[in-house]
XYZ file of C-alpha atoms in Angstrom:
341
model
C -55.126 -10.686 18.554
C -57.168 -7.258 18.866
C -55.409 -4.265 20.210
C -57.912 -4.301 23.231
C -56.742 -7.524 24.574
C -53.088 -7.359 24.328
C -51.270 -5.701 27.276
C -50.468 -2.192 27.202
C -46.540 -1.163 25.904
C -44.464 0.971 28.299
C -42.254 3.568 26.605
C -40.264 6.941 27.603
C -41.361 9.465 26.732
C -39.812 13.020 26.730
C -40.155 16.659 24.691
C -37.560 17.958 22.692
C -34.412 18.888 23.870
C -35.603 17.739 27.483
C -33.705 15.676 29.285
C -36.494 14.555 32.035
C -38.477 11.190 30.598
C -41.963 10.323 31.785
C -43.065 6.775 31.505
C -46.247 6.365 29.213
C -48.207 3.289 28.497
C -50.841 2.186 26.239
C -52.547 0.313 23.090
C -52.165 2.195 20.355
C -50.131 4.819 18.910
C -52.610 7.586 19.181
C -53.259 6.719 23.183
C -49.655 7.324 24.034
C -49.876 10.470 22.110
C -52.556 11.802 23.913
C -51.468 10.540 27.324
C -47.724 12.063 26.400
C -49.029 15.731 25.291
C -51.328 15.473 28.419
C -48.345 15.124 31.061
C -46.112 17.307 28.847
C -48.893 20.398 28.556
C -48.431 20.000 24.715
C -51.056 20.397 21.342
C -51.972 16.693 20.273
C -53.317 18.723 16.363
C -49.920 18.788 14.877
C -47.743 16.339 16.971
C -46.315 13.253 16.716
C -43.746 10.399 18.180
C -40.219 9.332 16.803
C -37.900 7.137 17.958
C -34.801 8.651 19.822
C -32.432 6.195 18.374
C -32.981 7.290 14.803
C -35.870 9.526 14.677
C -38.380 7.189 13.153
C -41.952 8.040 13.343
C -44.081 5.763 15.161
C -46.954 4.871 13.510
C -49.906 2.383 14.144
C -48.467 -0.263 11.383
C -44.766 0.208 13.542
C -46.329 0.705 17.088
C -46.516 -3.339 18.252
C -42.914 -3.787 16.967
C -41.281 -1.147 18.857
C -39.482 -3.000 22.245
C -40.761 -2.100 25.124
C -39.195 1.022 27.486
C -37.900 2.375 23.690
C -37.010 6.081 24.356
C -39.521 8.161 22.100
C -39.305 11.839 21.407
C -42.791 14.087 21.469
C -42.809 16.547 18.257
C -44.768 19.533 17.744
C -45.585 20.885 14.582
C -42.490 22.374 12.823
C -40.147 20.063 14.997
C -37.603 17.475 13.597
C -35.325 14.568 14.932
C -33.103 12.570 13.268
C -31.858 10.511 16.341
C -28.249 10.773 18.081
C -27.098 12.604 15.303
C -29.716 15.683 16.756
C -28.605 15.269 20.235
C -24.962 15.294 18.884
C -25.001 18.691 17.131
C -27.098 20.041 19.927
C -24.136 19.396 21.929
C -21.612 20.521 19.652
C -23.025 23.632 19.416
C -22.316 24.557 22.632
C -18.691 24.606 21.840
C -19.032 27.759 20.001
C -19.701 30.284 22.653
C -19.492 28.153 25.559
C -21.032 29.051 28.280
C -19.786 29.440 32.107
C -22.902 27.115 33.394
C -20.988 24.584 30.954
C -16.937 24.754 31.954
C -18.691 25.023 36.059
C -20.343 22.393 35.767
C -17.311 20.072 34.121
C -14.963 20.963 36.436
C -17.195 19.758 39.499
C -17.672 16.341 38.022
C -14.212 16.271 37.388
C -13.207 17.147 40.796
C -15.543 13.901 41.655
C -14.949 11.242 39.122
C -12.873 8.613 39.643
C -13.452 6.173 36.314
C -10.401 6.914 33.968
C -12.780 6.943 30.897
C -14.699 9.400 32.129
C -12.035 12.016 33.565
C -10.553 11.972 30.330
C -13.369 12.613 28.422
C -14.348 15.831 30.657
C -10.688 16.759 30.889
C -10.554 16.755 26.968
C -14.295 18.563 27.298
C -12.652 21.228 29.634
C -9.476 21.674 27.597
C -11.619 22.182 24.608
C -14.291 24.943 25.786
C -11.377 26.881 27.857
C -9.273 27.614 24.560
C -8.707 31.027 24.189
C -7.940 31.093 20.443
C -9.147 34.287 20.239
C -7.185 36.103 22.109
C -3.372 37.336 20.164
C -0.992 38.911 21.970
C 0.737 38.452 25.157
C -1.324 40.676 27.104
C -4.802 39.503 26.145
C -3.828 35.792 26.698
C -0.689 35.294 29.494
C -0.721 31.687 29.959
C -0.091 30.520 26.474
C 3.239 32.629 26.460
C 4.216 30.835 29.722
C 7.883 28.901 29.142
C 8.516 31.272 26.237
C 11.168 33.860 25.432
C 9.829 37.912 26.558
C 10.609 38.802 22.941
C 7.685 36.836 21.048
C 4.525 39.216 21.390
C 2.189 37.223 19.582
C 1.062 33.899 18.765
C 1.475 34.202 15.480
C 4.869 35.588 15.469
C 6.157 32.006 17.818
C 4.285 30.002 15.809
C 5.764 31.651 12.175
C 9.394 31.456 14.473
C 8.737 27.576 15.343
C 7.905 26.661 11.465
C 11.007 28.703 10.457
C 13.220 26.936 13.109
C 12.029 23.700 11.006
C 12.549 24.574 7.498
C 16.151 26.022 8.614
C 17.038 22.616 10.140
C 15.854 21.260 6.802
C 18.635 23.215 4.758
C 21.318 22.801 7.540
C 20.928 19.176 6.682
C 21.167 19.714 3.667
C 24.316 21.764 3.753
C 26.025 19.379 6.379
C 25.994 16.539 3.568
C 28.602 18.289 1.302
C 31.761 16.985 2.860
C 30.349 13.520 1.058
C 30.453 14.905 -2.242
C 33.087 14.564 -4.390
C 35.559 17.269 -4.357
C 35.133 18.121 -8.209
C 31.709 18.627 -7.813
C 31.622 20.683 -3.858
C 32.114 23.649 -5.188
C 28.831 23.328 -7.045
C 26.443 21.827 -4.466
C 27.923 24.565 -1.912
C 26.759 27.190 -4.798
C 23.413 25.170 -5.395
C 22.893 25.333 -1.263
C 23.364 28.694 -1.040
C 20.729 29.302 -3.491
C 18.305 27.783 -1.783
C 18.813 29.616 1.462
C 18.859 33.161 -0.690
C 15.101 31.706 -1.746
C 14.424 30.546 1.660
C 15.466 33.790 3.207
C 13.326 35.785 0.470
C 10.153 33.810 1.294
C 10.890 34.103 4.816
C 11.454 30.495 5.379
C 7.607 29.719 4.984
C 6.868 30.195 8.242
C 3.434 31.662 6.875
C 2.789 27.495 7.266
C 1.819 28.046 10.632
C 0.394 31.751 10.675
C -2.848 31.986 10.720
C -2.633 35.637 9.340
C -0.796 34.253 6.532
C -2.936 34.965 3.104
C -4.861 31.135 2.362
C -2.504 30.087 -0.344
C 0.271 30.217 2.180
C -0.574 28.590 5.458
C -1.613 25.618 6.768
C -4.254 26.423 9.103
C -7.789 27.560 9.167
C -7.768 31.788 10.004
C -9.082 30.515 13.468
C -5.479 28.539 13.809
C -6.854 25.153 13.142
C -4.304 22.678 11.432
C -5.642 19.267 10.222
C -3.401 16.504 10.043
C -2.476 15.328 6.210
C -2.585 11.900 6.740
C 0.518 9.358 6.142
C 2.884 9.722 3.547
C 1.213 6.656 1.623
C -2.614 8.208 2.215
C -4.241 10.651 0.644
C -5.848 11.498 3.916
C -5.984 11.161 7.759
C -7.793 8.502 8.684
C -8.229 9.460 12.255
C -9.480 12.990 10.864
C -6.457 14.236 14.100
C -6.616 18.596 14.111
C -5.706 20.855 16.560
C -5.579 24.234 17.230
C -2.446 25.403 18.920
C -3.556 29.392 19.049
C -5.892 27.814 21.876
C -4.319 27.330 24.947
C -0.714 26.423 26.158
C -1.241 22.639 26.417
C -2.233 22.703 22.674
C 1.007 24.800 21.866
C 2.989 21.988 22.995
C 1.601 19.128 21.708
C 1.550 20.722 18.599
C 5.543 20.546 18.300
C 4.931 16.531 18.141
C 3.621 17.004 14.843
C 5.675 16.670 11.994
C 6.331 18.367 8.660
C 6.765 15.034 6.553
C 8.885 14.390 3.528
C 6.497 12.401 1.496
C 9.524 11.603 -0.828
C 12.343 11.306 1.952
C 15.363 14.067 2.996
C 17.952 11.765 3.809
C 17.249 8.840 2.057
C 16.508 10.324 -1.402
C 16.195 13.767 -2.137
C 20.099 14.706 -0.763
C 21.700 11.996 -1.913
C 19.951 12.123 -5.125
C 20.796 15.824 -5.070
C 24.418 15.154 -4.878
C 24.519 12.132 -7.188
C 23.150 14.501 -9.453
C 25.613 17.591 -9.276
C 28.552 15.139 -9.632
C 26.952 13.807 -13.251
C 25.338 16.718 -15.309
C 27.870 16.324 -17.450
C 27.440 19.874 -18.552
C 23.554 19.558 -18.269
C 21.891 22.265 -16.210
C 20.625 21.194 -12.705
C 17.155 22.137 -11.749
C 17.921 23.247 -8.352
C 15.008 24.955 -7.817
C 13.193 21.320 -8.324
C 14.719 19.799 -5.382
C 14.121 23.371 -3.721
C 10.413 22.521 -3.608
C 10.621 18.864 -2.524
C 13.204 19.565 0.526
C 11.377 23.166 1.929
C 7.973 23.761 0.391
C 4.231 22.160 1.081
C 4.997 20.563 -2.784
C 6.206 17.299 -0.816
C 5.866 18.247 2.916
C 2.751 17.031 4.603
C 1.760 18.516 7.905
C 0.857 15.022 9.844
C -0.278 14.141 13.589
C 2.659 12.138 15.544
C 0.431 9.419 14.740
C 0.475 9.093 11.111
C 4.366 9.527 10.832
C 5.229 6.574 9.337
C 8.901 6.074 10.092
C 9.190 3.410 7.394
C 11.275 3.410 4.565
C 8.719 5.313 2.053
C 10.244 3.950 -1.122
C 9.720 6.717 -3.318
C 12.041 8.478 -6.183
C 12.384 12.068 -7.306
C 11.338 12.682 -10.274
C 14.071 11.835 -13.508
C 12.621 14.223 -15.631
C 12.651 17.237 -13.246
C 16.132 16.270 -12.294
C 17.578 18.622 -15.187
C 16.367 21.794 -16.518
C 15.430 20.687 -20.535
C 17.887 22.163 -23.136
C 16.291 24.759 -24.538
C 15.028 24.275 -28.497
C 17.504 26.147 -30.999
C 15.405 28.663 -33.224
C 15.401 27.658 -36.395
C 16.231 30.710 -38.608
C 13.178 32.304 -40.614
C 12.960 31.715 -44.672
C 14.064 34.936 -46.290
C 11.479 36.419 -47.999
C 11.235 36.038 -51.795
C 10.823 39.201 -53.529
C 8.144 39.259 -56.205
């Protein structure tokens, strides 16, 4: 069947980046191009039509396929589209400066919608564009400090406090479990505890974990604040690709004390008891406290996960046998005297 005598195929049509859509019909690739730069004032030399689905150019071969009412896009020379994915970063990037045409014009739908999808998804928009992760200290941003003690200044400084406040529970723990060791060998895991909280107190109880001034080697977070979950203890990343950024606003500083510092091989179940088992039998081998110093307070086994991914399960993992003990070190063997000639 000739092109002339098949009825004419109805798409819309807009420019790029334009939200308005015209409705354009005709026969042939080339006739909706001219009838689409025509209503949109645009060159024909130079342009061409894609698909807005996936930015596929139509072309005569392609042109009967197409379903009719498809959504095309109008190029001009120099312009690209490659579908959603265009109108998706186009969006995005207005989450870098927002601007106050955007957060306006949220809020007003918001104040009108009444479908629970859609209020959360512009509540989440609105929460998002008003963070204020810029902003430091007390004075420059009031309403994150809001709940909080006069004496923290900065965000920083609470969040270095909060990620102390966990690593010190960690080694109160620890030192809670020595009544359950056997009296001959107290003495010694008192002594070994009390080692660890010398290094803990030297390195500041890694609070640098959650400061975002922190050099790169020694915090968690992105020098904007941002903190990506780790994923499970079994995974070797997080599925759900969960972050946040609790610099941002107040509502993020909460919700960011539901997520946990994990022990990927556990505290309680392992590394204490295994800890004490191991005091009570070195048999006059030297303990490699420092070993289960790293596993109990350092990033070595912690994992910095959304309250999503913490699995509560039992993660059936061991510490290490050869790392329990410090090796014995190898006796010199005494040099050949030298013959004379």
């Amino acid at each position: 069947m000739s092109a002339l005598s098949r009825k004419p195929k109805t798409f819309k049509l807009r420019a790029l980046h334009s939200q308005k859509k015209f409705g354009v019909a005709g026969r042939s690739c080339q006739e909706v191009l001219r009838k689409g730069c025509l209503l949109l004032q645009l060159p024909v030399p130079g342009s061409r039509l894609c698909l807005y689905e996936d930015g596929t150019e139509l072309t005569g071969d392609y042109f009967w396929s197409v379903p009719d009412n498809a959504e095309l896009v109008l190029l001009t020379k120099g312009q690209s589209w490659q579908g959603y994915v265009s109108d998706i970063s186009c969006f995005l990037s207005m989450f870098h400066e927002p601007h106050a045409g955007l957060i306006q014009a949220a809020r007003q739908l918001l104040s009108g919608e009444r479908a629970p999808l859609r209020q959360k998804l512009l509540a989440d928009l609105l929460h998002t564009v008003s963070e204020n992760s810029g902003a430091e200290t007390r004075a420059e941003d009031p309403p994150w400090f809001e709940g909080l003690e006069s004496r923290f200044r900065s965000k920083s400084g609470y969040l270095r406090y909060s990620c102390e406040s966990r690593i010190r529970s960690y080694l109160r723990e620890v030192s809670c479990h020595a009544p359950a060791v056997g009296a001959e060998a107290r003495e010694e895991y008192v002594r070994v505890v009390d080692a660890m909280g010398q290094k803990l107190r030297a390195a500041q109880y890694n609070g640098g974990y959650f400061d975002r001034g922190a050099k790169a080697g020694g915090r968690l977070c992105t020098p904007e604040g941002w903190f990506s979950c780790q994923g499970p203890f079994d995974m070797d990343d997080c599925v759900s690709k969960h972050s946040i950024n609790p610099y941002g606003n107040r509502e993020s500083r909460v919700l960011f004390s539901t997520w946990n510092l994990d022990h990927v091989i556990e505290k309680k179940r392992t590394i204490v008891p295994t800890l004490a088992e191991a005091i009570e039998d070195r048999g006059g081998r030297e303990l490699d406290w420092e070993y289960f110093y790293s596993l109990l307070f350092t990033s070595e086994n912690l994992k910095l996960v959304h309250i999503a991914c913490h699995k509560k399960t039992t993660h059936g993992l061991r510490c290490d046998p050869g790392r329990i003990y410090k090796r014995p070190a190898k006796p010199r063997g005494r040099r050949a005297a030298r013959k004379r000639p």
